[in-house]
mmCIF file of C-alpha atoms in Angstrom:
data_model
loop_
_atom_site.group_PDB
_atom_site.id
_atom_site.type_symbol
_atom_site.label_atom_id
_atom_site.label_comp_id
_atom_site.label_asym_id
_atom_site.label_seq_id
_atom_site.Cartn_x
_atom_site.Cartn_y
_atom_site.Cartn_z
ATOM 1 C CA MET C 1250 66.681 -27.020 61.062
ATOM 2 C CA THR C 1251 68.171 -28.449 64.284
ATOM 3 C CA THR C 1252 69.887 -26.096 66.708
ATOM 4 C CA GLY C 1253 72.182 -28.695 68.314
ATOM 5 C CA VAL C 1254 70.774 -27.895 71.736
ATOM 6 C CA ARG C 1255 70.121 -31.050 73.722
ATOM 7 C CA ARG C 1256 66.820 -31.172 75.575
ATOM 8 C CA ARG C 1257 67.258 -31.274 79.346
ATOM 9 C CA MET C 1258 65.671 -34.359 80.910
ATOM 10 C CA GLY C 1259 63.648 -34.269 84.082
ATOM 11 C CA VAL C 1260 64.842 -36.235 87.105
ATOM 12 C CA GLU C 1261 62.523 -39.216 86.655
ATOM 13 C CA GLU C 1262 63.012 -39.267 82.891
ATOM 14 C CA ARG C 1263 66.790 -39.371 83.349
ATOM 15 C CA ARG C 1264 66.514 -42.121 85.949
ATOM 16 C CA GLN C 1265 64.420 -44.220 83.593
ATOM 17 C CA GLN C 1266 66.884 -43.605 80.785
ATOM 18 C CA LEU C 1267 69.788 -44.784 82.950
ATOM 19 C CA ILE C 1268 67.857 -47.876 84.018
ATOM 20 C CA GLY C 1269 67.156 -48.698 80.380
ATOM 21 C CA VAL C 1270 70.794 -48.177 79.372
ATOM 22 C CA ALA C 1271 72.052 -50.279 82.289
ATOM 23 C CA LEU C 1272 69.558 -53.052 81.563
ATOM 24 C CA ASP C 1273 70.692 -53.156 77.943
ATOM 25 C CA LEU C 1274 74.354 -53.441 78.969
ATOM 26 C CA PHE C 1275 73.609 -55.991 81.698
ATOM 27 C CA SER C 1276 71.668 -58.017 79.122
ATOM 28 C CA ARG C 1277 74.760 -58.360 76.936
ATOM 29 C CA ARG C 1278 77.435 -58.848 79.609
ATOM 30 C CA SER C 1279 77.536 -59.873 83.227
ATOM 31 C CA PRO C 1280 76.746 -56.889 85.488
ATOM 32 C CA ASP C 1281 80.112 -57.423 87.205
ATOM 33 C CA GLU C 1282 81.833 -56.576 83.907
ATOM 34 C CA VAL C 1283 79.917 -53.344 83.258
ATOM 35 C CA SER C 1284 81.374 -50.153 84.729
ATOM 36 C CA ILE C 1285 79.695 -46.916 85.676
ATOM 37 C CA ASP C 1286 81.866 -45.222 83.039
ATOM 38 C CA GLU C 1287 80.336 -47.454 80.346
ATOM 39 C CA ILE C 1288 76.834 -46.712 81.555
ATOM 40 C CA ALA C 1289 77.561 -42.988 81.581
ATOM 41 C CA ALA C 1290 79.042 -43.099 78.074
ATOM 42 C CA ALA C 1291 76.106 -45.074 76.700
ATOM 43 C CA ALA C 1292 73.686 -42.584 78.277
ATOM 44 C CA GLY C 1293 75.654 -39.617 76.944
ATOM 45 C CA ILE C 1294 76.311 -38.097 80.369
ATOM 46 C CA SER C 1295 79.224 -37.772 82.779
ATOM 47 C CA ARG C 1296 80.142 -40.307 85.464
ATOM 48 C CA PRO C 1297 79.378 -37.856 88.324
ATOM 49 C CA LEU C 1298 75.910 -37.286 86.882
ATOM 50 C CA VAL C 1299 75.171 -41.012 87.099
ATOM 51 C CA TYR C 1300 75.989 -40.838 90.805
ATOM 52 C CA HIS C 1301 73.643 -37.877 91.112
ATOM 53 C CA TYR C 1302 70.754 -40.202 90.260
ATOM 54 C CA PHE C 1303 72.036 -43.447 91.795
ATOM 55 C CA PRO C 1304 74.393 -43.846 94.786
ATOM 56 C CA GLY C 1305 76.336 -46.593 93.010
ATOM 57 C CA LYS C 1306 76.232 -49.424 90.517
ATOM 58 C CA LEU C 1307 74.484 -51.725 92.983
ATOM 59 C CA SER C 1308 71.498 -49.399 93.340
ATOM 60 C CA LEU C 1309 71.346 -48.964 89.559
ATOM 61 C CA TYR C 1310 71.563 -52.739 89.098
ATOM 62 C CA GLU C 1311 68.707 -53.256 91.548
ATOM 63 C CA ALA C 1312 66.590 -50.695 89.681
ATOM 64 C CA ALA C 1313 67.345 -52.412 86.353
ATOM 65 C CA LEU C 1314 66.594 -55.766 87.945
ATOM 66 C CA LYS C 1315 63.232 -54.477 89.135
ATOM 67 C CA ARG C 1316 62.286 -53.479 85.592
ATOM 68 C CA ALA C 1317 63.496 -56.842 84.248
ATOM 69 C CA ALA C 1318 61.580 -58.711 86.964
ATOM 70 C CA GLU C 1319 58.363 -56.921 86.033
ATOM 71 C CA ASP C 1320 58.975 -57.802 82.381
ATOM 72 C CA LEU C 1321 59.670 -61.458 83.202
ATOM 73 C CA ALA C 1322 56.602 -61.762 85.428
ATOM 74 C CA GLY C 1323 54.513 -60.403 82.571
ATOM 75 C CA ARG C 1324 55.710 -63.228 80.312
ATOM 76 C CA PHE C 1325 53.611 -65.666 82.353
ATOM 77 C CA VAL C 1326 50.370 -63.776 81.736
ATOM 78 C CA GLU C 1327 48.297 -65.691 79.194
ATOM 79 C CA PRO C 1328 44.623 -65.469 78.164
ATOM 80 C CA HIS C 1329 42.479 -68.309 79.520
ATOM 81 C CA GLU C 1330 41.575 -69.519 76.054
ATOM 82 C CA GLY C 1331 42.280 -72.812 74.351
ATOM 83 C CA PRO C 1332 43.918 -76.021 75.644
ATOM 84 C CA LEU C 1333 46.173 -75.754 78.674
ATOM 85 C CA GLY C 1334 49.105 -77.397 76.901
ATOM 86 C CA SER C 1335 49.077 -74.765 74.156
ATOM 87 C CA ARG C 1336 48.832 -71.986 76.728
ATOM 88 C CA LEU C 1337 51.845 -73.309 78.635
ATOM 89 C CA LEU C 1338 53.811 -73.597 75.403
ATOM 90 C CA ARG C 1339 53.155 -69.944 74.577
ATOM 91 C CA VAL C 1340 54.294 -69.002 78.084
ATOM 92 C CA MET C 1341 57.506 -71.000 77.667
ATOM 93 C CA ARG C 1342 58.210 -69.302 74.341
ATOM 94 C CA ARG C 1343 57.888 -65.876 75.930
ATOM 95 C CA PHE C 1344 59.996 -67.021 78.898
ATOM 96 C CA PHE C 1345 62.790 -68.136 76.577
ATOM 97 C CA ASP C 1346 62.446 -64.912 74.598
ATOM 98 C CA PHE C 1347 63.342 -63.112 77.803
ATOM 99 C CA VAL C 1348 66.214 -65.480 78.617
ATOM 100 C CA ASP C 1349 67.525 -65.121 75.062
ATOM 101 C CA ASP C 1350 67.381 -61.315 75.203
ATOM 102 C CA HIS C 1351 68.827 -60.985 78.714
ATOM 103 C CA GLY C 1352 71.133 -64.010 78.903
ATOM 104 C CA PRO C 1353 74.149 -62.692 80.878
ATOM 105 C CA GLY C 1354 71.947 -60.695 83.259
ATOM 106 C CA PHE C 1355 69.592 -63.636 83.804
ATOM 107 C CA SER C 1356 72.529 -65.946 84.441
ATOM 108 C CA ALA C 1357 74.212 -63.479 86.809
ATOM 109 C CA LEU C 1358 71.006 -63.062 88.765
ATOM 110 C CA MET C 1359 70.441 -66.795 89.239
ATOM 111 C CA ARG C 1360 74.070 -67.845 89.684
ATOM 112 C CA GLY C 1361 75.507 -64.875 91.540
ATOM 113 C CA GLY C 1362 75.625 -61.214 90.570
ATOM 114 C CA PRO C 1363 76.446 -57.908 92.240
ATOM 115 C CA ALA C 1364 73.103 -57.701 94.053
ATOM 116 C CA VAL C 1365 72.455 -61.387 94.706
ATOM 117 C CA GLY C 1366 71.793 -62.078 98.351
ATOM 118 C CA SER C 1367 70.398 -58.638 99.110
ATOM 119 C CA SER C 1368 66.908 -58.495 100.544
ATOM 120 C CA ALA C 1369 65.738 -56.335 97.632
ATOM 121 C CA THR C 1370 67.024 -58.788 95.047
ATOM 122 C CA ASN C 1371 65.639 -61.826 96.822
ATOM 123 C CA ALA C 1372 62.259 -60.132 97.071
ATOM 124 C CA LEU C 1373 62.254 -59.401 93.326
ATOM 125 C CA ILE C 1374 63.167 -62.979 92.418
ATOM 126 C CA ASP C 1375 60.491 -64.299 94.765
ATOM 127 C CA SER C 1376 57.935 -61.926 93.251
ATOM 128 C CA VAL C 1377 58.571 -63.330 89.763
ATOM 129 C CA ARG C 1378 58.272 -66.899 91.005
ATOM 130 C CA GLN C 1379 55.087 -66.055 92.871
ATOM 131 C CA ALA C 1380 53.612 -64.331 89.816
ATOM 132 C CA ALA C 1381 54.356 -67.419 87.718
ATOM 133 C CA TYR C 1382 52.870 -69.666 90.414
ATOM 134 C CA ASP C 1383 49.679 -67.600 90.652
ATOM 135 C CA GLN C 1384 49.268 -67.581 86.880
ATOM 136 C CA ILE C 1385 49.584 -71.360 86.582
ATOM 137 C CA LEU C 1386 47.041 -71.905 89.364
ATOM 138 C CA SER C 1387 44.630 -69.527 87.666
ATOM 139 C CA HIS C 1388 44.848 -71.583 84.467
ATOM 140 C CA LEU C 1389 44.121 -74.714 86.467
ATOM 141 C CA GLY C 1390 41.117 -73.003 88.051
ATOM 142 C CA VAL C 1391 42.415 -73.640 91.579
ATOM 143 C CA ASP C 1392 42.197 -71.048 94.347
ATOM 144 C CA ARG C 1393 43.449 -73.115 97.280
ATOM 145 C CA PRO C 1394 45.846 -75.728 95.894
ATOM 146 C CA PRO C 1395 46.418 -78.993 97.734
ATOM 147 C CA ALA C 1396 49.958 -79.623 98.937
ATOM 148 C CA ARG C 1397 50.853 -81.928 96.035
ATOM 149 C CA LEU C 1398 49.739 -79.398 93.442
ATOM 150 C CA GLU C 1399 51.730 -76.628 95.088
ATOM 151 C CA LEU C 1400 54.766 -78.922 95.016
ATOM 152 C CA ILE C 1401 54.269 -79.642 91.309
ATOM 153 C CA VAL C 1402 53.860 -76.030 90.227
ATOM 154 C CA ARG C 1403 56.738 -74.647 92.291
ATOM 155 C CA SER C 1404 59.013 -77.531 91.228
ATOM 156 C CA TRP C 1405 58.145 -76.887 87.593
ATOM 157 C CA ILE C 1406 58.974 -73.182 87.892
ATOM 158 C CA SER C 1407 62.370 -74.101 89.404
ATOM 159 C CA LEU C 1408 62.890 -76.609 86.594
ATOM 160 C CA ALA C 1409 62.205 -73.915 83.995
ATOM 161 C CA GLU C 1410 64.824 -71.670 85.625
ATOM 162 C CA SER C 1411 67.421 -74.454 85.760
ATOM 163 C CA THR C 1412 66.710 -75.512 82.181
ATOM 164 C CA ALA C 1413 67.177 -71.940 80.963
ATOM 165 C CA LEU C 1414 70.518 -71.614 82.765
ATOM 166 C CA ILE C 1415 71.817 -74.880 81.315
ATOM 167 C CA TRP C 1416 70.632 -73.843 77.860
ATOM 168 C CA LEU C 1417 72.520 -70.543 78.127
ATOM 169 C CA ASP C 1418 75.730 -72.460 78.792
ATOM 170 C CA GLY C 1419 76.451 -73.359 75.185
ATOM 171 C CA ARG C 1420 72.876 -73.636 73.849
ATOM 172 C CA ARG C 1421 73.566 -77.254 72.929
ATOM 173 C CA ILE C 1422 69.885 -78.228 72.778
ATOM 174 C CA PRO C 1423 67.563 -76.405 70.359
ATOM 175 C CA ARG C 1424 65.511 -73.892 72.239
ATOM 176 C CA ALA C 1425 62.212 -74.943 70.641
ATOM 177 C CA GLU C 1426 62.747 -78.515 71.836
ATOM 178 C CA LEU C 1427 63.260 -77.351 75.406
ATOM 179 C CA GLU C 1428 60.103 -75.235 75.309
ATOM 180 C CA VAL C 1429 58.059 -78.294 74.363
ATOM 181 C CA GLN C 1430 59.943 -80.495 76.812
ATOM 182 C CA LEU C 1431 59.105 -78.194 79.704
ATOM 183 C CA VAL C 1432 55.404 -78.398 78.851
ATOM 184 C CA HIS C 1433 55.777 -82.187 78.783
ATOM 185 C CA ASP C 1434 57.565 -81.994 82.129
ATOM 186 C CA PHE C 1435 54.581 -80.228 83.666
ATOM 187 C CA ALA C 1436 52.215 -82.943 82.456
ATOM 188 C CA ALA C 1437 54.592 -85.672 83.629
ATOM 189 C CA LEU C 1438 54.903 -84.181 87.111
ATOM 190 C CA ALA C 1439 51.120 -83.977 87.354
ATOM 191 C CA ALA C 1440 50.719 -87.569 86.112
ATOM 192 C CA VAL C 1441 53.196 -88.982 88.626
ATOM 193 C CA SER C 1442 51.451 -87.145 91.453
ATOM 194 C CA ALA C 1443 48.045 -88.319 90.202
ATOM 195 C CA ALA C 1444 49.255 -91.925 90.455
ATOM 196 C CA HIS C 1445 49.681 -91.394 94.193
ATOM 197 C CA ASP C 1446 46.793 -89.103 95.064
ATOM 198 C CA GLU C 1447 43.094 -89.202 94.120
ATOM 199 C CA GLU C 1448 42.664 -85.425 94.343
ATOM 200 C CA MET C 1449 45.488 -84.962 91.841
ATOM 201 C CA SER C 1450 43.967 -87.699 89.678
ATOM 202 C CA VAL C 1451 40.723 -85.737 89.417
ATOM 203 C CA LEU C 1452 42.614 -82.571 88.591
ATOM 204 C CA LEU C 1453 44.698 -84.323 85.940
ATOM 205 C CA ARG C 1454 41.609 -85.724 84.213
ATOM 206 C CA ALA C 1455 40.079 -82.242 84.129
ATOM 207 C CA MET C 1456 43.354 -80.833 82.798
ATOM 208 C CA LEU C 1457 43.476 -83.343 79.930
ATOM 209 C CA LYS C 1458 39.767 -83.420 79.111
ATOM 210 C CA ASP C 1459 39.835 -80.881 76.279
ATOM 211 C CA GLU C 1460 43.381 -81.459 75.089
ATOM 212 C CA PRO C 1461 43.617 -82.160 71.330
ATOM 213 C CA GLY C 1462 45.654 -85.078 70.101
ATOM 214 C CA GLU C 1463 47.962 -82.757 68.164
ATOM 215 C CA GLY C 1464 48.640 -80.508 71.179
ATOM 216 C CA PRO C 1465 51.716 -80.663 73.450
ATOM 217 C CA PHE C 1466 50.054 -82.995 75.971
ATOM 218 C CA GLY C 1467 48.728 -85.279 73.220
ATOM 219 C CA ASP C 1468 52.202 -85.338 71.679
ATOM 220 C CA LEU C 1469 53.637 -86.541 74.999
ATOM 221 C CA VAL C 1470 51.144 -89.411 75.162
ATOM 222 C CA VAL C 1471 52.051 -90.495 71.629
ATOM 223 C CA ARG C 1472 55.762 -90.424 72.459
ATOM 224 C CA LEU C 1473 55.283 -92.461 75.633
ATOM 225 C CA ILE C 1474 53.195 -95.079 73.828
ATOM 226 C CA ALA C 1475 55.867 -95.351 71.154
ATOM 227 C CA LEU C 1476 58.510 -95.944 73.826
ATOM 228 C CA ALA C 1477 56.430 -98.699 75.466
ATOM 229 C CA SER C 1478 55.664 -100.523 72.220
#
């Protein structure tokens, strides 16, 4: 039989609960549209108690953003098994899972939200981009990337961000098509660079060596040949 007595949360447990509640609300609406009163109501506590744990909505938003950034960075972690094209496709699927689940918050972060421009926010965004960059290099087996490779990988990460934002604005292109297209984009960027640089040419040949014909990279080749015929 329940007594109706609510268990008292510890300080850190309550903070984590509030972060989770805020992240859920920010995932469904722009953070600018979510009030402290809504967060308090969703957490089942009073407005003053929210301020006991966080000085204001901005600090709570930054804490929620930190948790989201850690989640997003983790989406780029992929076992080093199988063809590179298939690995990148799995990464893109997880990336779009995140974008799909946190659309308004993701859009607010990239386009302008309550904490955008702050040093803490910029550092979190940079940490996600760096985590993605490091993961891609690890899959390529490169410790010290040449300048052209760094340009390709960082440009591709920016392209993935931009593609996700455009997709959120109406979702006019099927998500699955964009996931494959982004993998094709990576291969295309590498191929264009390889046409201008011998070091990139060697890397591209190594990248494609074990790619199956039915994989994402093989699919791109087939599509390009069809266009040229």
